[in-house]
Short mmCIF file of C-alpha atoms in Angstrom, two decimals:
data_model
loop_
_atom_site.label_atom_id
_atom_site.label_comp_id
_atom_site.label_asym_id
_atom_site.label_seq_id
_atom_site.Cartn_x
_atom_site.Cartn_y
_atom_site.Cartn_z
CA MET A 1 41.87 -48.39 81.56
CA SER A 2 43.47 -45.78 82.63
CA LEU A 3 42.24 -42.33 81.91
CA VAL A 4 46.20 -41.01 82.97
CA SER A 5 49.04 -43.26 82.82
CA ILE A 6 52.31 -42.56 83.86
CA LYS A 7 54.96 -44.83 83.62
CA ASP A 8 58.91 -44.93 84.71
CA VAL A 9 58.96 -40.49 84.08
CA ARG A 10 62.14 -39.38 84.19
CA LYS A 11 63.31 -36.06 83.90
CA SER A 12 66.51 -33.89 84.83
CA PHE A 13 66.59 -29.57 85.05
CA GLY A 14 70.84 -29.79 83.95
CA SER A 15 72.25 -32.43 86.27
CA VAL A 16 69.33 -32.15 89.37
CA GLU A 17 67.20 -34.83 88.35
CA VAL A 18 63.62 -33.66 89.72
CA LEU A 19 61.60 -36.94 88.78
CA LYS A 20 63.64 -40.81 89.15
CA GLY A 21 60.95 -43.21 87.19
CA VAL A 22 57.24 -41.73 88.77
CA SER A 23 54.05 -44.10 87.60
CA ILE A 24 50.59 -43.36 88.81
CA GLU A 25 47.73 -45.00 87.22
CA VAL A 26 44.66 -41.96 87.12
CA GLY A 27 41.01 -43.78 86.57
CA ARG A 28 38.23 -41.88 84.91
CA GLY A 29 36.36 -39.97 88.15
CA ASP A 30 39.79 -40.58 90.44
CA VAL A 31 39.99 -37.63 92.36
CA VAL A 32 44.11 -37.59 92.88
CA ALA A 33 45.96 -35.18 94.95
CA ILE A 34 49.35 -34.96 94.77
CA ILE A 35 51.39 -33.70 98.32
CA GLY A 36 55.13 -33.32 99.03
CA LYS A 37 57.90 -30.41 100.15
CA SER A 38 58.83 -28.03 97.38
CA GLY A 39 61.16 -28.93 95.49
CA SER A 40 59.53 -32.76 94.99
CA GLY A 41 58.92 -32.76 91.70
CA LYS A 42 54.95 -33.26 91.63
CA SER A 43 54.27 -29.50 90.18
CA THR A 44 57.06 -30.75 87.52
CA LEU A 45 55.27 -33.93 87.34
CA LEU A 46 51.67 -32.22 86.55
CA ARG A 47 53.07 -30.02 83.94
CA CYS A 48 54.35 -32.81 82.25
CA ILE A 49 50.82 -34.02 81.92
CA ASN A 50 50.07 -31.40 79.14
CA GLY A 51 53.09 -30.93 77.61
CA LEU A 52 54.38 -27.69 79.19
CA GLU A 53 57.43 -29.28 80.09
CA THR A 54 58.97 -32.46 78.70
CA TYR A 55 60.45 -35.18 80.14
CA ASP A 56 63.57 -37.53 79.16
CA ALA A 57 62.66 -41.08 79.66
CA GLY A 58 58.74 -43.02 80.44
CA CYS A 59 55.71 -42.43 78.90
CA ILE A 60 52.44 -40.28 79.67
CA SER A 61 49.08 -41.37 77.64
CA VAL A 62 46.05 -39.55 78.53
CA ASP A 63 42.66 -41.57 76.82
CA GLY A 64 45.29 -42.88 74.76
CA ILE A 65 47.49 -40.51 73.63
CA ASP A 66 51.10 -40.30 73.85
CA VAL A 67 52.27 -37.02 75.71
CA GLY A 68 55.91 -37.33 74.48
CA LYS A 69 54.73 -37.30 70.91
CA THR A 70 54.43 -34.51 67.90
CA ARG A 71 53.58 -30.97 68.53
CA GLY A 72 50.20 -31.14 66.40
CA ASN A 73 48.94 -34.44 69.02
CA LEU A 74 49.90 -32.23 71.72
CA ARG A 75 46.87 -30.01 70.27
CA ASP A 76 44.44 -32.57 70.56
CA LEU A 77 45.62 -33.91 73.92
CA ARG A 78 45.70 -30.34 75.15
CA ARG A 79 41.66 -29.88 74.40
CA ASN A 80 41.17 -32.91 76.65
CA VAL A 81 43.26 -31.67 79.48
CA GLY A 82 42.47 -28.57 81.04
CA MET A 83 44.83 -27.13 83.69
CA VAL A 84 44.95 -23.92 86.21
CA PHE A 85 47.42 -22.51 87.73
CA GLN A 86 48.47 -21.10 90.98
CA GLN A 87 48.72 -17.83 89.31
CA PHE A 88 45.32 -17.81 87.47
CA ASN A 89 46.85 -16.74 84.15
CA LEU A 90 43.99 -14.90 83.39
CA PHE A 91 44.33 -12.80 80.09
CA PRO A 92 43.16 -9.34 82.02
CA HIS A 93 42.54 -7.77 78.47
CA LEU A 94 39.60 -9.93 78.38
CA THR A 95 36.36 -9.86 80.60
CA ALA A 96 35.57 -12.80 82.40
CA ALA A 97 33.21 -14.23 79.57
CA GLU A 98 35.77 -12.98 77.33
CA ASN A 99 38.44 -15.36 78.77
CA VAL A 100 36.56 -18.94 78.92
CA MET A 101 35.55 -17.86 75.54
CA LEU A 102 38.49 -17.24 73.99
CA ALA A 103 39.51 -21.10 73.33
CA PRO A 104 36.26 -22.36 72.49
CA LYS A 105 36.05 -19.76 69.69
CA VAL A 106 40.02 -19.73 68.21
CA VAL A 107 40.59 -23.86 68.78
CA ASN A 108 37.42 -25.31 68.09
CA ARG A 109 35.37 -22.78 66.09
CA GLU A 110 32.70 -22.74 67.98
CA SER A 111 30.13 -20.34 66.96
CA ALA A 112 28.88 -17.07 69.03
CA HIS A 113 25.33 -18.93 70.34
CA ILE A 114 27.93 -21.46 71.82
CA THR A 115 30.18 -19.81 73.10
CA LYS A 116 28.48 -17.86 75.02
CA ALA A 117 26.26 -20.49 76.51
CA LEU A 118 29.39 -21.78 77.74
CA ALA A 119 30.38 -18.97 79.40
CA LYS A 120 26.92 -18.13 80.87
CA GLU A 121 27.43 -22.42 81.91
CA THR A 122 30.27 -22.82 83.39
CA LEU A 123 30.57 -19.12 84.82
CA ALA A 124 27.18 -20.64 86.53
CA LYS A 125 29.20 -23.50 87.69
CA VAL A 126 31.92 -22.08 89.64
CA GLY A 127 29.27 -19.29 91.21
CA LEU A 128 30.28 -16.32 89.02
CA SER A 129 27.19 -15.46 86.94
CA ASP A 130 27.27 -11.81 88.10
CA LYS A 131 31.05 -11.34 87.03
CA ALA A 132 30.69 -12.47 82.95
CA ASP A 133 31.73 -8.65 82.02
CA SER A 134 34.24 -7.85 84.90
CA TYR A 135 37.66 -7.72 84.01
CA PRO A 136 40.07 -9.99 85.87
CA SER A 137 41.82 -6.70 87.72
CA GLN A 138 38.52 -6.13 89.24
CA LEU A 139 37.78 -9.56 90.55
CA SER A 140 39.71 -10.80 94.05
CA GLY A 141 41.84 -13.80 93.98
CA GLY A 142 39.48 -16.47 94.45
CA GLN A 143 36.99 -15.32 92.14
CA GLN A 144 40.19 -14.67 89.29
CA GLN A 145 40.83 -18.56 90.37
CA ARG A 146 37.15 -19.35 90.04
CA VAL A 147 37.35 -17.69 86.22
CA ALA A 148 40.26 -19.93 85.83
CA ILE A 149 38.53 -23.01 86.26
CA ALA A 150 35.41 -22.30 84.25
CA ARG A 151 37.70 -21.05 81.62
CA ALA A 152 39.67 -24.88 81.91
CA LEU A 153 36.04 -26.64 82.04
CA ALA A 154 34.53 -24.41 78.57
CA MET A 155 36.86 -26.83 76.16
CA ARG A 156 35.05 -29.73 77.99
CA PRO A 157 38.28 -31.10 79.74
CA ASN A 158 38.34 -35.36 80.20
CA VAL A 159 40.96 -34.61 83.62
CA LEU A 160 41.44 -30.92 85.13
CA LEU A 161 45.41 -30.60 86.48
CA CYS A 162 45.37 -28.23 89.52
CA ASP A 163 48.70 -26.65 90.20
CA GLU A 164 48.72 -25.22 93.84
CA ILE A 165 45.63 -23.08 92.52
CA THR A 166 44.94 -22.22 96.61
CA SER A 167 48.12 -21.07 97.51
CA ALA A 168 48.60 -17.76 96.50
CA LEU A 169 45.27 -16.99 97.76
CA ASP A 170 44.60 -14.90 100.88
CA PRO A 171 43.53 -17.59 103.49
CA GLU A 172 39.32 -16.26 103.57
CA LEU A 173 39.66 -16.89 99.79
CA VAL A 174 40.82 -20.27 99.42
CA SER A 175 37.39 -22.33 100.92
CA GLU A 176 35.37 -20.33 98.37
CA VAL A 177 37.93 -22.26 95.14
CA LEU A 178 37.95 -25.67 97.04
CA ARG A 179 34.32 -25.70 97.31
CA VAL A 180 33.85 -25.42 93.27
CA VAL A 181 36.42 -28.22 92.94
CA GLU A 182 34.76 -30.39 95.19
CA ARG A 183 31.45 -30.16 93.12
CA LEU A 184 33.55 -30.72 90.21
CA ALA A 185 34.80 -34.27 92.23
CA SER A 186 31.36 -34.83 92.93
CA ASP A 187 29.86 -34.24 89.32
CA GLY A 188 32.51 -36.99 87.91
CA MET A 189 35.76 -34.98 87.42
CA THR A 190 38.93 -36.71 87.04
CA LEU A 191 40.90 -34.46 89.05
CA ILE A 192 45.05 -34.20 89.40
CA LEU A 193 45.53 -31.94 92.01
CA VAL A 194 48.83 -30.65 93.37
CA THR A 195 47.83 -28.84 96.77
CA HIS A 196 49.27 -27.83 100.34
CA GLU A 197 45.86 -28.11 101.51
CA MET A 198 45.67 -31.27 103.45
CA ARG A 199 42.32 -31.75 104.97
CA PHE A 200 40.88 -31.27 100.91
CA ALA A 201 43.25 -33.87 100.31
CA ARG A 202 41.71 -35.83 102.68
CA ASP A 203 38.35 -35.03 102.37
CA VAL A 204 37.52 -34.77 98.52
CA GLY A 205 40.97 -36.86 97.11
CA THR A 206 40.00 -40.95 96.23
CA LYS A 207 43.44 -41.29 95.91
CA LEU A 208 47.13 -39.69 97.44
CA VAL A 209 49.89 -39.28 95.92
CA PHE A 210 52.74 -38.62 98.48
CA MET A 211 55.87 -37.65 96.47
CA HIS A 212 59.51 -37.22 97.96
CA GLN A 213 62.70 -36.90 96.81
CA GLY A 214 61.49 -37.48 92.91
CA LYS A 215 59.29 -40.43 93.74
CA VAL A 216 55.68 -41.97 94.91
CA HIS A 217 56.99 -42.42 98.24
CA GLU A 218 53.57 -43.75 99.21
CA GLU A 219 50.25 -44.05 97.23
CA GLY A 220 47.05 -45.21 98.38
CA PRO A 221 43.26 -44.05 99.89
CA PRO A 222 43.58 -40.78 101.34
CA LYS A 223 41.81 -41.37 104.85
CA PRO A 224 43.83 -45.20 106.00
CA LEU A 225 46.95 -42.88 105.29
CA PHE A 226 46.72 -40.02 106.70
CA ALA A 227 45.42 -41.81 109.82
CA SER A 228 48.49 -44.04 109.61
CA PRO A 229 51.53 -43.15 106.99
CA GLY A 230 53.53 -46.41 105.96
CA THR A 231 56.34 -44.47 105.99
CA PRO A 232 57.98 -42.02 108.54
CA GLU A 233 58.74 -39.33 105.51
CA LEU A 234 54.37 -39.10 105.59
CA ALA A 235 54.35 -38.66 108.59
CA GLN A 236 56.39 -36.19 109.83
CA PHE A 237 55.38 -34.17 106.36
CA ILE A 238 51.64 -34.76 107.35
CA GLY A 239 52.79 -33.39 111.05
CA MET A 240 54.78 -30.56 109.38
CA GLN A 241 51.38 -29.53 107.98
CA HIS A 242 49.65 -28.67 111.61
CA MET B 1 66.50 45.50 67.03
CA THR B 2 63.54 46.80 64.79
CA TYR B 3 62.53 44.32 63.08
CA LYS B 4 58.96 44.42 62.17
CA LEU B 5 56.95 41.39 61.79
CA GLN B 6 54.65 41.52 58.91
CA PHE B 7 52.66 38.24 58.73
CA ALA B 8 51.01 39.66 56.24
CA GLU B 9 53.24 38.78 53.52
CA LEU B 10 52.40 34.85 54.21
CA LEU B 11 48.77 35.63 53.06
CA PRO B 12 49.11 34.62 49.43
CA TYR B 13 51.02 31.65 50.37
CA TRP B 14 48.16 30.15 52.48
CA ASP B 15 47.43 27.61 49.97
CA VAL B 16 51.27 26.62 49.65
CA LEU B 17 51.27 26.08 53.56
CA LEU B 18 47.75 24.14 53.31
CA HIS B 19 49.43 21.59 51.19
CA GLY B 20 52.28 21.41 52.98
CA LEU B 21 50.35 21.14 56.31
CA ILE B 22 48.75 18.17 54.63
CA PHE B 23 51.25 16.33 53.46
CA THR B 24 52.56 16.30 56.47
CA ILE B 25 49.56 15.29 58.42
CA VAL B 26 48.99 12.81 55.68
CA LEU B 27 52.31 11.19 55.69
CA THR B 28 52.84 10.90 59.32
CA ILE B 29 49.01 9.09 59.59
CA VAL B 30 49.81 6.74 56.49
CA SER B 31 53.99 6.19 57.97
CA THR B 32 52.07 5.34 61.25
CA ILE B 33 49.72 2.80 60.26
CA GLY B 34 52.29 1.40 58.29
CA GLY B 35 55.22 1.59 60.22
CA ILE B 36 53.49 0.10 62.98
CA ALA B 37 52.60 -2.99 60.25
CA VAL B 38 56.27 -3.44 60.02
CA GLY B 39 56.81 -3.43 63.39
CA THR B 40 54.27 -5.75 65.00
CA ALA B 41 55.43 -7.86 62.34
CA GLY B 42 59.01 -7.51 63.25
CA ALA B 43 58.29 -8.09 66.24
CA ALA B 44 56.25 -10.72 65.81
CA ALA B 45 58.97 -12.64 64.26
CA ARG B 46 61.60 -12.13 67.14
CA THR B 47 59.56 -13.40 69.27
CA PHE B 48 57.39 -15.81 67.83
CA GLY B 49 58.78 -16.59 64.64
CA PRO B 50 60.96 -18.82 63.18
CA LYS B 51 65.03 -18.96 64.76
CA TRP B 52 66.65 -17.91 61.30
CA LEU B 53 64.36 -14.55 60.83
CA ASP B 54 66.15 -13.14 63.95
CA PRO B 55 68.70 -11.93 63.11
CA ILE B 56 67.75 -10.70 60.22
CA VAL B 57 65.06 -8.19 61.86
CA ALA B 58 67.92 -7.58 64.10
CA ALA B 59 69.95 -6.08 61.33
CA TYR B 60 67.16 -4.21 60.21
CA VAL B 61 66.39 -2.46 63.14
CA GLU B 62 70.08 -2.41 63.93
CA ILE B 63 71.01 -0.64 60.93
CA ILE B 64 67.49 1.81 60.71
CA ARG B 65 68.20 2.97 64.43
CA ASN B 66 72.41 3.44 63.90
CA THR B 67 72.20 6.00 60.69
CA PRO B 68 70.29 9.02 60.34
CA PHE B 69 66.93 9.45 59.14
CA ILE B 70 68.09 11.71 56.77
CA VAL B 71 71.01 9.74 55.26
CA GLN B 72 68.11 6.86 55.02
CA LEU B 73 66.60 9.01 53.20
CA PHE B 74 69.36 9.83 50.50
CA PHE B 75 70.30 6.30 50.19
CA ILE B 76 66.36 5.74 49.19
CA PHE B 77 65.87 8.47 47.29
CA PHE B 78 69.17 8.75 45.67
CA GLY B 79 70.88 5.83 46.28
CA LEU B 80 68.01 2.96 44.77
CA PRO B 81 67.90 4.57 41.60
CA ALA B 82 71.74 3.15 40.57
CA ALA B 83 70.39 -0.27 41.80
CA GLY B 84 67.56 0.73 39.04
CA VAL B 85 64.71 1.83 41.99
CA LYS B 86 63.35 5.21 40.82
CA LEU B 87 61.00 6.48 43.54
CA SER B 88 59.34 9.98 42.83
CA GLU B 89 60.11 12.22 46.38
CA THR B 90 56.40 11.61 47.84
CA ALA B 91 56.89 7.93 47.23
CA ALA B 92 60.78 7.78 48.63
CA ALA B 93 59.20 10.27 51.51
CA PHE B 94 57.04 7.41 52.70
CA LEU B 95 59.03 4.78 51.96
CA ALA B 96 61.82 6.07 54.27
CA MET B 97 59.47 6.78 56.71
CA VAL B 98 57.39 3.85 57.50
CA VAL B 99 61.26 2.14 57.27
CA ASN B 100 62.27 4.34 59.74
CA LEU B 101 59.29 3.90 61.94
CA GLY B 102 58.93 -0.04 61.57
CA ALA B 103 62.69 -0.26 62.79
CA TYR B 104 61.92 1.73 66.13
CA SER B 105 58.25 0.38 66.91
CA THR B 106 60.08 -3.43 66.20
CA GLU B 107 61.71 -3.30 69.62
CA ILE B 108 58.99 -1.18 71.40
CA ILE B 109 56.78 -3.88 70.37
CA ARG B 110 58.90 -6.53 70.75
CA ALA B 111 59.40 -5.06 74.62
CA GLY B 112 55.73 -5.17 75.01
CA ILE B 113 55.68 -8.64 73.89
CA GLU B 114 58.55 -9.89 75.76
CA ALA B 115 56.20 -8.38 79.25
CA VAL B 116 53.83 -10.40 78.74
CA PRO B 117 54.31 -13.29 81.90
CA LYS B 118 55.14 -16.25 80.52
CA GLY B 119 52.08 -17.44 82.81
CA HIS B 120 49.55 -16.23 80.06
CA LEU B 121 51.01 -18.10 77.39
CA GLU B 122 51.28 -21.44 79.37
CA ALA B 123 47.70 -20.56 80.26
CA ALA B 124 47.01 -20.23 76.39
CA GLU B 125 48.64 -23.46 75.51
CA SER B 126 47.43 -25.42 78.07
CA LEU B 127 43.86 -24.17 76.35
CA ALA B 128 45.20 -26.14 72.95
CA MET B 129 45.69 -22.43 71.13
CA THR B 130 48.19 -22.58 68.38
CA ARG B 131 51.13 -19.96 68.53
CA MET B 132 49.51 -17.60 65.67
CA GLN B 133 46.59 -18.44 68.11
CA ILE B 134 48.36 -16.81 71.43
CA LEU B 135 50.51 -14.36 69.52
CA ARG B 136 46.62 -12.60 67.72
CA HIS B 137 44.90 -13.54 71.02
CA VAL B 138 46.50 -13.13 74.18
CA VAL B 139 49.79 -11.26 73.22
CA LEU B 140 49.66 -8.60 70.83
CA LYS B 141 46.79 -6.63 72.52
CA GLN B 142 48.38 -6.58 76.25
CA ALA B 143 51.45 -5.44 74.53
CA PHE B 144 50.64 -2.72 72.93
CA GLN B 145 48.68 -1.74 76.08
CA LYS B 146 51.70 -2.04 77.94
CA ILE B 147 53.67 -0.06 74.85
CA TYR B 148 51.09 2.26 73.56
CA PRO B 149 52.34 5.77 75.47
CA ALA B 150 56.18 4.70 73.85
CA LEU B 151 54.64 4.00 70.79
CA ALA B 152 52.88 6.98 70.76
CA SER B 153 55.94 9.22 71.81
CA GLN B 154 57.92 7.42 69.03
CA ILE B 155 55.16 8.76 66.31
CA ILE B 156 55.04 11.97 67.34
CA ILE B 157 59.03 12.29 67.18
CA VAL B 158 58.61 11.04 63.62
CA MET B 159 56.19 13.46 62.65
CA LEU B 160 58.37 16.28 63.77
CA GLY B 161 61.38 14.06 61.94
CA SER B 162 59.29 14.05 58.96
CA ALA B 163 60.12 17.69 58.08
CA VAL B 164 63.68 16.44 57.22
CA VAL B 165 61.89 15.01 54.08
CA SER B 166 61.64 19.00 52.31
CA GLN B 167 65.72 18.01 51.56
CA ILE B 168 64.57 16.02 48.72
CA SER B 169 61.44 18.65 47.70
CA ALA B 170 58.60 16.15 48.50
CA GLU B 171 56.25 18.83 49.33
CA ASP B 172 55.85 18.48 53.22
CA LEU B 173 55.21 21.84 55.44
CA THR B 174 58.75 22.58 56.04
CA TYR B 175 59.34 22.14 52.10
CA ALA B 176 56.25 24.95 51.56
CA ALA B 177 58.19 27.42 54.47
CA ASN B 178 61.44 26.48 52.53
CA TYR B 179 59.10 27.62 49.06
CA ILE B 180 57.59 30.62 50.32
CA GLN B 181 60.67 32.61 52.32
CA SER B 182 62.99 31.85 49.11
CA ARG B 183 59.93 34.15 47.84
CA ASN B 184 58.88 36.69 49.72
CA PHE B 185 62.33 36.48 52.48
CA ARG B 186 60.37 36.59 55.46
CA ALA B 187 62.37 33.62 57.37
CA PHE B 188 60.61 35.18 60.85
CA GLU B 189 57.72 35.24 59.61
CA VAL B 190 57.60 31.75 58.17
CA TYR B 191 59.52 29.69 60.55
CA LEU B 192 57.66 30.65 63.28
CA VAL B 193 54.53 30.24 61.53
CA VAL B 194 55.57 27.07 60.82
CA ALA B 195 56.89 26.57 64.01
CA LEU B 196 53.78 26.84 65.58
CA LEU B 197 52.09 24.69 63.12
CA TYR B 198 54.12 21.90 64.14
CA LEU B 199 53.58 22.54 67.74
CA LEU B 200 50.18 22.58 66.68
CA LEU B 201 50.25 19.75 64.84
CA ALA B 202 52.29 17.56 67.91
CA ILE B 203 49.54 18.71 70.11
CA ALA B 204 46.96 17.71 68.45
CA ALA B 205 48.53 14.46 67.27
CA ARG B 206 48.55 13.33 70.78
CA ALA B 207 45.58 14.68 72.12
CA VAL B 208 44.52 11.93 68.94
CA LEU B 209 46.83 9.17 70.06
CA ARG B 210 45.31 9.58 73.76
CA GLY B 211 41.62 9.04 72.31
CA ILE B 212 42.09 5.99 70.18
CA GLY B 213 44.09 4.84 73.19
CA ARG B 214 41.50 5.34 75.24
CA VAL B 215 38.93 3.64 72.56
CA ILE B 216 41.19 0.44 72.39
CA PHE B 217 42.13 0.32 75.61
CA PRO B 218 39.06 0.92 77.57
CA LYS B 219 39.99 -0.73 80.85
CA ALA B 220 43.67 -1.08 82.51
#
């Protein structure tokens, strides 16, 4: 059974329909890279998966929980769905470790002992053990994004959504973040990434989804698709990136 | 101009001045705590509360911010007894101060809450936090950090404005000055000294507030 099931999802902002019936199935351990031009609806789709956006029609379920249902339910769902944002969105008044510990503490009511261990473990995973007591303003963009990943991991999600997580970074900082994501992928974490990093999508992804004008235009294993795109739109899009 | 300053005439009244000074300090501290509590609740209600609450809080804020403090004070002290609520002058002074600072701080704190980037709220939501948890753990401290200087200024303004409570015979520093000069007729000296005391109070209050800010918000 799919871990994340997206069926015929539609969404309009006013009179503009941004998702025109999107269906994607994501299995446990899949690394799904969603690519496409800006405005193709990929970020909106990602935000629908954890309920940050509502959708008008269709159905999204994660681990059997229907996203479209009530609020309390939505929180149950979000416990299992981590999200990392383009703009990091670390809480500036908290240190790196405090950022990581906040949700386990207040949402899962874990003891101080456990949250400290979680912070240590997740910050080590992203290679920032030495920055536990730094405030976000004292960290580089790449480091901030890695803390944001650790923060999401501390909730032990079943799936991690990554919304253009390297787009706001200076070029030389991109690789340190991608390396962390690659490690997660090889550890078996289920990942859904909206990304412009084509090489990363090809080399790390197990599934490529090309969105075009609010629809899944093409999908499949990344390497064959990159080698020989099935549609002129994908060919052109991939060509554009280089 | 041959007026001869005679500060010695004030000496017999030092205890009156001290009493007034302490009253003003206590009044300021209590109304600061109470006013910020009211302001936090008001700002939270306007931004994170149910929709029906917003116009009620907005009305409170607008009424208080658009009427003179002395009228608010008179209403509470002279007006409310007609409705069966009779307060001592001290209680009326404290209540008026809290209500007044509460309205101003509601707007100041609200500005701080609204300045918290939307992305932080989304990040917190994505971590399965409830609205109240987000308000408490993510929003309020950031908001206070942003508006702390504005809030500190408002506290000073309210402290100086508290002189008005002498008008209902609440025994603050200005009341003490009025009392003394009505006995010894040394208005010049008395008000000079009291003005100086207010000046020192304001400087001290600023220093204390700055110190508190440094402790609460160690890193910018």
